[in-house]
Tab-separated table of C-alpha atoms in Angstrom:
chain	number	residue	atom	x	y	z
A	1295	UNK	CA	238.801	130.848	35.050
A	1296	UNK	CA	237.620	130.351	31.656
A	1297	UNK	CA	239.911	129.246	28.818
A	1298	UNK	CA	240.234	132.935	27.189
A	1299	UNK	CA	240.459	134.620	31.024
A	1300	UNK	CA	243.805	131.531	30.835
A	1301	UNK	CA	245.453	132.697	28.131
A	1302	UNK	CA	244.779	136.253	29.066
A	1303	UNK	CA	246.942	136.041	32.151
A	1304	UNK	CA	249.553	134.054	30.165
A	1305	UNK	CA	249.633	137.148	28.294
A	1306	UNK	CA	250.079	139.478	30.798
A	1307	UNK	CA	252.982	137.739	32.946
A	1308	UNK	CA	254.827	136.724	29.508
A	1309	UNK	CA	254.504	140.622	28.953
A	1310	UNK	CA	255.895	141.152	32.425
A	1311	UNK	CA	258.728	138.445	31.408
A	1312	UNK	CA	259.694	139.816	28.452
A	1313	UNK	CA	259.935	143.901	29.680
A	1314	UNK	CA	262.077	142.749	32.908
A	1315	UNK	CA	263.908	140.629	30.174
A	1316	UNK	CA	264.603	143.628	28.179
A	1317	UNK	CA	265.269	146.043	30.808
A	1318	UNK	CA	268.283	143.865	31.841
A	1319	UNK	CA	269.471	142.844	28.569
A	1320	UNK	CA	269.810	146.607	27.801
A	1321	UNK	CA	271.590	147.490	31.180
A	1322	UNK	CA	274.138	143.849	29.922
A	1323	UNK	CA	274.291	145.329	26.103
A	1324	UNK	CA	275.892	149.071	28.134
A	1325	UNK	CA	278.112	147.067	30.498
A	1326	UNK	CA	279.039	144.407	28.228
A	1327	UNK	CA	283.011	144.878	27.774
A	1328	UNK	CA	282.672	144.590	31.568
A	1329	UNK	CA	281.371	141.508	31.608
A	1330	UNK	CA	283.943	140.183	28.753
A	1331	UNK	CA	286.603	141.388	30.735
A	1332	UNK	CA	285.550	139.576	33.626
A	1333	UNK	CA	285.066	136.280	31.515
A	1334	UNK	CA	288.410	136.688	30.320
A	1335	UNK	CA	290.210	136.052	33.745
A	1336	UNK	CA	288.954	132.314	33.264
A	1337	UNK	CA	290.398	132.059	30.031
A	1338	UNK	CA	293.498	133.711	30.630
A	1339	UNK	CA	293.872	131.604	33.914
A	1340	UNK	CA	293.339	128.496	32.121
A	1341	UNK	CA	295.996	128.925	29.390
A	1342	UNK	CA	298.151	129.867	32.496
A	1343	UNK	CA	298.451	133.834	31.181
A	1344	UNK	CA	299.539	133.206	27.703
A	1345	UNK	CA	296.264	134.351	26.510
A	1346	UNK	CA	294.742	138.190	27.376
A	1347	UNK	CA	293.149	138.699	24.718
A	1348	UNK	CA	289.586	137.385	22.318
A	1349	UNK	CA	289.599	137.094	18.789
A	1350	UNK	CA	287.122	137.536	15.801
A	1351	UNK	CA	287.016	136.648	13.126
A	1352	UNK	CA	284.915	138.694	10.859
A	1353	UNK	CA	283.183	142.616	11.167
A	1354	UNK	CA	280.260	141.959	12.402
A	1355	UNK	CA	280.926	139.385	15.160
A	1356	UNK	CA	282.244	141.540	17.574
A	1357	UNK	CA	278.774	143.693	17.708
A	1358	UNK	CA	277.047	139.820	17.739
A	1359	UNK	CA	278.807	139.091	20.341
A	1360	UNK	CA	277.763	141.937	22.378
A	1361	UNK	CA	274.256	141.361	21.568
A	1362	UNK	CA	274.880	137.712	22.767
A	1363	UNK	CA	276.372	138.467	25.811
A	1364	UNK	CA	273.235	141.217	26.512
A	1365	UNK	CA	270.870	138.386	25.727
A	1366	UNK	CA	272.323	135.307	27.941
A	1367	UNK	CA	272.729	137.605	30.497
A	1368	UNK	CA	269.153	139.453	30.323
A	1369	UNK	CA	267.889	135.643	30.647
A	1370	UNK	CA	270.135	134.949	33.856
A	1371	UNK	CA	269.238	138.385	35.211
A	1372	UNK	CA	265.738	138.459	35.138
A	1373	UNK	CA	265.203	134.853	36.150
A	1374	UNK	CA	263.501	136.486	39.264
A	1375	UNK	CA	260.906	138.100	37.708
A	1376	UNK	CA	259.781	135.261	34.732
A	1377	UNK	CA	260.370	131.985	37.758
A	1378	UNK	CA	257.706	134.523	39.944
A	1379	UNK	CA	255.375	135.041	36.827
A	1380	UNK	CA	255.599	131.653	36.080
A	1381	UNK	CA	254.357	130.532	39.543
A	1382	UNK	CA	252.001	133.383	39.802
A	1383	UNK	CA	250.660	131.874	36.983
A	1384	UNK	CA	250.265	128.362	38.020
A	1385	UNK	CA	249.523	129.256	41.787
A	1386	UNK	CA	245.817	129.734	40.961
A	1387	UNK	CA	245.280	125.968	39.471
A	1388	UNK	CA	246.461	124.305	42.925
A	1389	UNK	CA	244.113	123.305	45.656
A	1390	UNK	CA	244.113	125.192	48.882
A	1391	UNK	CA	246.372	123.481	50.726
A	1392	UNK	CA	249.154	123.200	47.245
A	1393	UNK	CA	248.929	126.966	47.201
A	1394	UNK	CA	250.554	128.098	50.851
A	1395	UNK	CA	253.683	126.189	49.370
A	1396	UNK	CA	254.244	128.842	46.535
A	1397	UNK	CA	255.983	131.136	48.597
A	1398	UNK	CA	258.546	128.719	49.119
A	1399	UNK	CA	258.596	127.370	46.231
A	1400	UNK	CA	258.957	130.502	44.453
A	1401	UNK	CA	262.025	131.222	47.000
A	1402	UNK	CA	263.377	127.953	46.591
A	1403	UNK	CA	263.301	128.020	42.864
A	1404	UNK	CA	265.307	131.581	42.905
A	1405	UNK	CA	267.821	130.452	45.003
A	1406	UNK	CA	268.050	126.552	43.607
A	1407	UNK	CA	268.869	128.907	39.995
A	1408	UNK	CA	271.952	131.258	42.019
A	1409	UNK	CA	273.362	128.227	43.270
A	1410	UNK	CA	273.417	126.388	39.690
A	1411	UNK	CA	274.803	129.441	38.406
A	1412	UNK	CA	277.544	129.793	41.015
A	1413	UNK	CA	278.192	126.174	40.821
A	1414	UNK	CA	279.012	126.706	37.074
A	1415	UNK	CA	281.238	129.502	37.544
A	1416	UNK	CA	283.424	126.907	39.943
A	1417	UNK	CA	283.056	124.343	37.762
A	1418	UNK	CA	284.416	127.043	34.771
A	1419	UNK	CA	287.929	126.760	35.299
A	1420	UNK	CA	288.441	122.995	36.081
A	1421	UNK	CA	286.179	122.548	32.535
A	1422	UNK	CA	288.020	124.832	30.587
A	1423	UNK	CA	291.057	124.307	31.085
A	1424	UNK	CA	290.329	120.230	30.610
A	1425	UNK	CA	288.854	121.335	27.343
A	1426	UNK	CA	291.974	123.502	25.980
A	1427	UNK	CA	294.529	120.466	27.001
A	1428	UNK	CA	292.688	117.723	26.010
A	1429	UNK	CA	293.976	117.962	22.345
A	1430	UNK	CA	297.732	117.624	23.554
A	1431	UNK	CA	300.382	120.375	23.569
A	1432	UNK	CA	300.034	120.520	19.512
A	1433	UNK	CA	296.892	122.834	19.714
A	1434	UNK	CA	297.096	126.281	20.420
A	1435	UNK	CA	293.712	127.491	21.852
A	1436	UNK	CA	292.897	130.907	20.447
A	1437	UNK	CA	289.094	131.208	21.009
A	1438	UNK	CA	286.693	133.643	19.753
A	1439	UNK	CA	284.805	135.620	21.939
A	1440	UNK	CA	281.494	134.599	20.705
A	1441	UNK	CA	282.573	130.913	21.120
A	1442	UNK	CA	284.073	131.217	24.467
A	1443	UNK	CA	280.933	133.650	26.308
A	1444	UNK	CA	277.839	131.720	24.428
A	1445	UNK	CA	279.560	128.824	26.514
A	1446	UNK	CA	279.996	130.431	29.495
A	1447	UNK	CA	276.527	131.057	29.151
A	1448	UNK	CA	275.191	128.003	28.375
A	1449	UNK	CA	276.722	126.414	31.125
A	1450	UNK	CA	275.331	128.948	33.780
A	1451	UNK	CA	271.948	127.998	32.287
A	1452	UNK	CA	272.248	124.486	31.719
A	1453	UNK	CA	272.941	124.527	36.064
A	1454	UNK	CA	270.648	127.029	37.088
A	1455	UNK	CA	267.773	125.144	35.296
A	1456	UNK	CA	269.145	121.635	36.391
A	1457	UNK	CA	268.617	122.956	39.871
A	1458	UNK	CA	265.525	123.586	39.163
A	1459	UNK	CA	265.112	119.834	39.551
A	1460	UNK	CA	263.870	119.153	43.266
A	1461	UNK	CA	261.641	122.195	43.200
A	1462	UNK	CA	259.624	119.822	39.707
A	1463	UNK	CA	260.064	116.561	41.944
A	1464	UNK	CA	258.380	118.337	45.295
A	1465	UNK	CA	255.688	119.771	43.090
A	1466	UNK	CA	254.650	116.528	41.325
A	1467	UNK	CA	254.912	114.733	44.770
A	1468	UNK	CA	252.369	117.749	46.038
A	1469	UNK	CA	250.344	117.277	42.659
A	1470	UNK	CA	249.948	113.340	43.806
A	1471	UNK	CA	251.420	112.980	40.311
A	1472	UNK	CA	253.844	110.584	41.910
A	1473	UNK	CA	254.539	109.294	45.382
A	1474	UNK	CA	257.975	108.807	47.721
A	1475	UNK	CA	257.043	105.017	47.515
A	1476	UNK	CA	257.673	105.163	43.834
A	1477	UNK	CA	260.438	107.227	43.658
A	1478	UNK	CA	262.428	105.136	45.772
A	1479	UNK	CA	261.604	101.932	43.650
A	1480	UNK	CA	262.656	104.230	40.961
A	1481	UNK	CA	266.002	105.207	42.522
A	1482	UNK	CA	268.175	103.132	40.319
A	1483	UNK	CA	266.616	104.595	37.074
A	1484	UNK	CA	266.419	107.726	37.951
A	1485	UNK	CA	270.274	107.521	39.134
A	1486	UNK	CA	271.338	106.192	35.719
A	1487	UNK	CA	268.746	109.273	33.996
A	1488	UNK	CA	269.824	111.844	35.854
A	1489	UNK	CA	273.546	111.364	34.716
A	1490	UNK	CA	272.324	110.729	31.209
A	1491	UNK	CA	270.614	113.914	31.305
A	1492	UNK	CA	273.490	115.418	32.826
A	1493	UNK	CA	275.522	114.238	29.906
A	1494	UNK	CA	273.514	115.670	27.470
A	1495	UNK	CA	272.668	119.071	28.344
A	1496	UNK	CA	276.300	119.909	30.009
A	1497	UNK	CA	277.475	122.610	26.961
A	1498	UNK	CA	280.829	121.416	27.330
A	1499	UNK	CA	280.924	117.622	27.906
A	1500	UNK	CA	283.737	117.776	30.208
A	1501	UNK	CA	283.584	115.228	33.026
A	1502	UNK	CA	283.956	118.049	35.586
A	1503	UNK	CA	280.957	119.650	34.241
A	1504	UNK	CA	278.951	116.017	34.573
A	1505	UNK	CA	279.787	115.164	37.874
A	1506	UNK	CA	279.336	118.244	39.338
A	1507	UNK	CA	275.797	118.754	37.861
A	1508	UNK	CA	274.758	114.800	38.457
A	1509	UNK	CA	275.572	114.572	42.001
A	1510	UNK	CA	273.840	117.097	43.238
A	1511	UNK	CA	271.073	116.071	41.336
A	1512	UNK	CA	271.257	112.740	42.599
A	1513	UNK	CA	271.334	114.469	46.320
A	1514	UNK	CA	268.388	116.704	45.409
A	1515	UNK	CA	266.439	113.512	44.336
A	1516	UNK	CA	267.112	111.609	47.546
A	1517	UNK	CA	266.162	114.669	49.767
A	1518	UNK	CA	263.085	114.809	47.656
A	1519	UNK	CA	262.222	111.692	48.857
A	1520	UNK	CA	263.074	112.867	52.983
A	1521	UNK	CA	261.012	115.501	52.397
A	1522	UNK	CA	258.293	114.225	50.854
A	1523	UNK	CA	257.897	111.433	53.436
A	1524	UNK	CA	257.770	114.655	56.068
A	1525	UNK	CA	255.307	116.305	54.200
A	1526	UNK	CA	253.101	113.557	54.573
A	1527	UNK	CA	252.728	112.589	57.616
């Protein structure tokens, strides 16, 4: 493919991207007191049911925050359809023997983002309710809504794409960008990275919200290494 005939596919699956992406944000932006509601338990849970209830704090926010909530989750929703483009799209650059591992890795990669996500939503509770009590009985949490669900949000994100993180590793070990031999004379580093990295992109900087994202990172990096070692022989 020529350079043009490259960025003419780019267009067309960012295209296909951005409709699914808009398709679900519209079907969040209808069901979005839903999906408040349903964010709500957490809060009220963690302030042990003294709280039923967001705030805001001036007119427009509460029709921000619905757009907000419509946009995080159109993101989380159509991660199907843009992680598929986006392999479609690199698929053709691979050798013949990368590309009968896009299948899998296009399955892994969906799945790899659910579990993030559902590993957030456990973490949720332990997180938040660290976060309200770690100023001392003094402070009285009374979040806002657009506060509490961008987040929420953020969190389920920041997993789902941190899971994303043996599905890179098995692809650059396929790419013969780097080898098992290296990443286990890397292990140390990478160890020390990983919870660095899971430091700085956790939303929340609780240390539930670290561990929970670094360990199974860590995990992920030494089956990387099993796997990779399979691969090859």
């Amino acid at each position: 493919m020529t350079v043009v005939e490259h960025l003419t596919e780019l267009r067309r699956r960012i295209i296909i991207s951005l409709v699914a992406f808009l398709f679900f944000a519209s079907l969040a932006y209808w069901f979005a007191p839903d999906i408040i509601r349903f964010f709500l338990r957490y809060y009220t849970d963690a302030t042990h049911g003294q709280i039923h209830h967001f705030i805001f704090t001036g007119p427009v926010e509460g029709f921000v925050t619905r757009l907000k909530v419509a946009t995080y989750a159109g993101f989380v929703a159509s991660a199907p359809v843009w992680l598929w483009e986006l392999w479609r799209f690199i698929t053709p650059g691979l050798h013949p023997r990368e590309k009968r591992y896009a299948v899998p890795f296009i399955i892994s990669s969906l799945l790899l983002f659910a579990a993030g996500g559902a590993l957030a939503m456990y973490v949720l509770p332990k997180a938040l309710s660290w976060l309200l009590h770690a100023g001392g009985s003094e402070l009285q949490p009374l979040l806002t809504a657009d506060k509490y669900l961008t987040l929420v949000a953020l969190m389920i994100i920041a997993f789902g794409l941190a899971f994303e993180f043996p599905v890179i590793i098995m692809f650059l070990l396929l790419a013969h960008v780097i080898t098992t031999q290296g990443l286990r004379r890397s292990r140390r580093w990478a160890i020390v990275g990983i919870f660095a990295f899971a430091a700085i992109i956790t939303p929340s900087q609780d240390p539930y919200s670290l561990f929970f994202m670094a360990i199974p990172m860590c995990l992920f990096y030494e089956g990387c290494i099993i796997l990779g070692r399979i691969l090859k022989r």
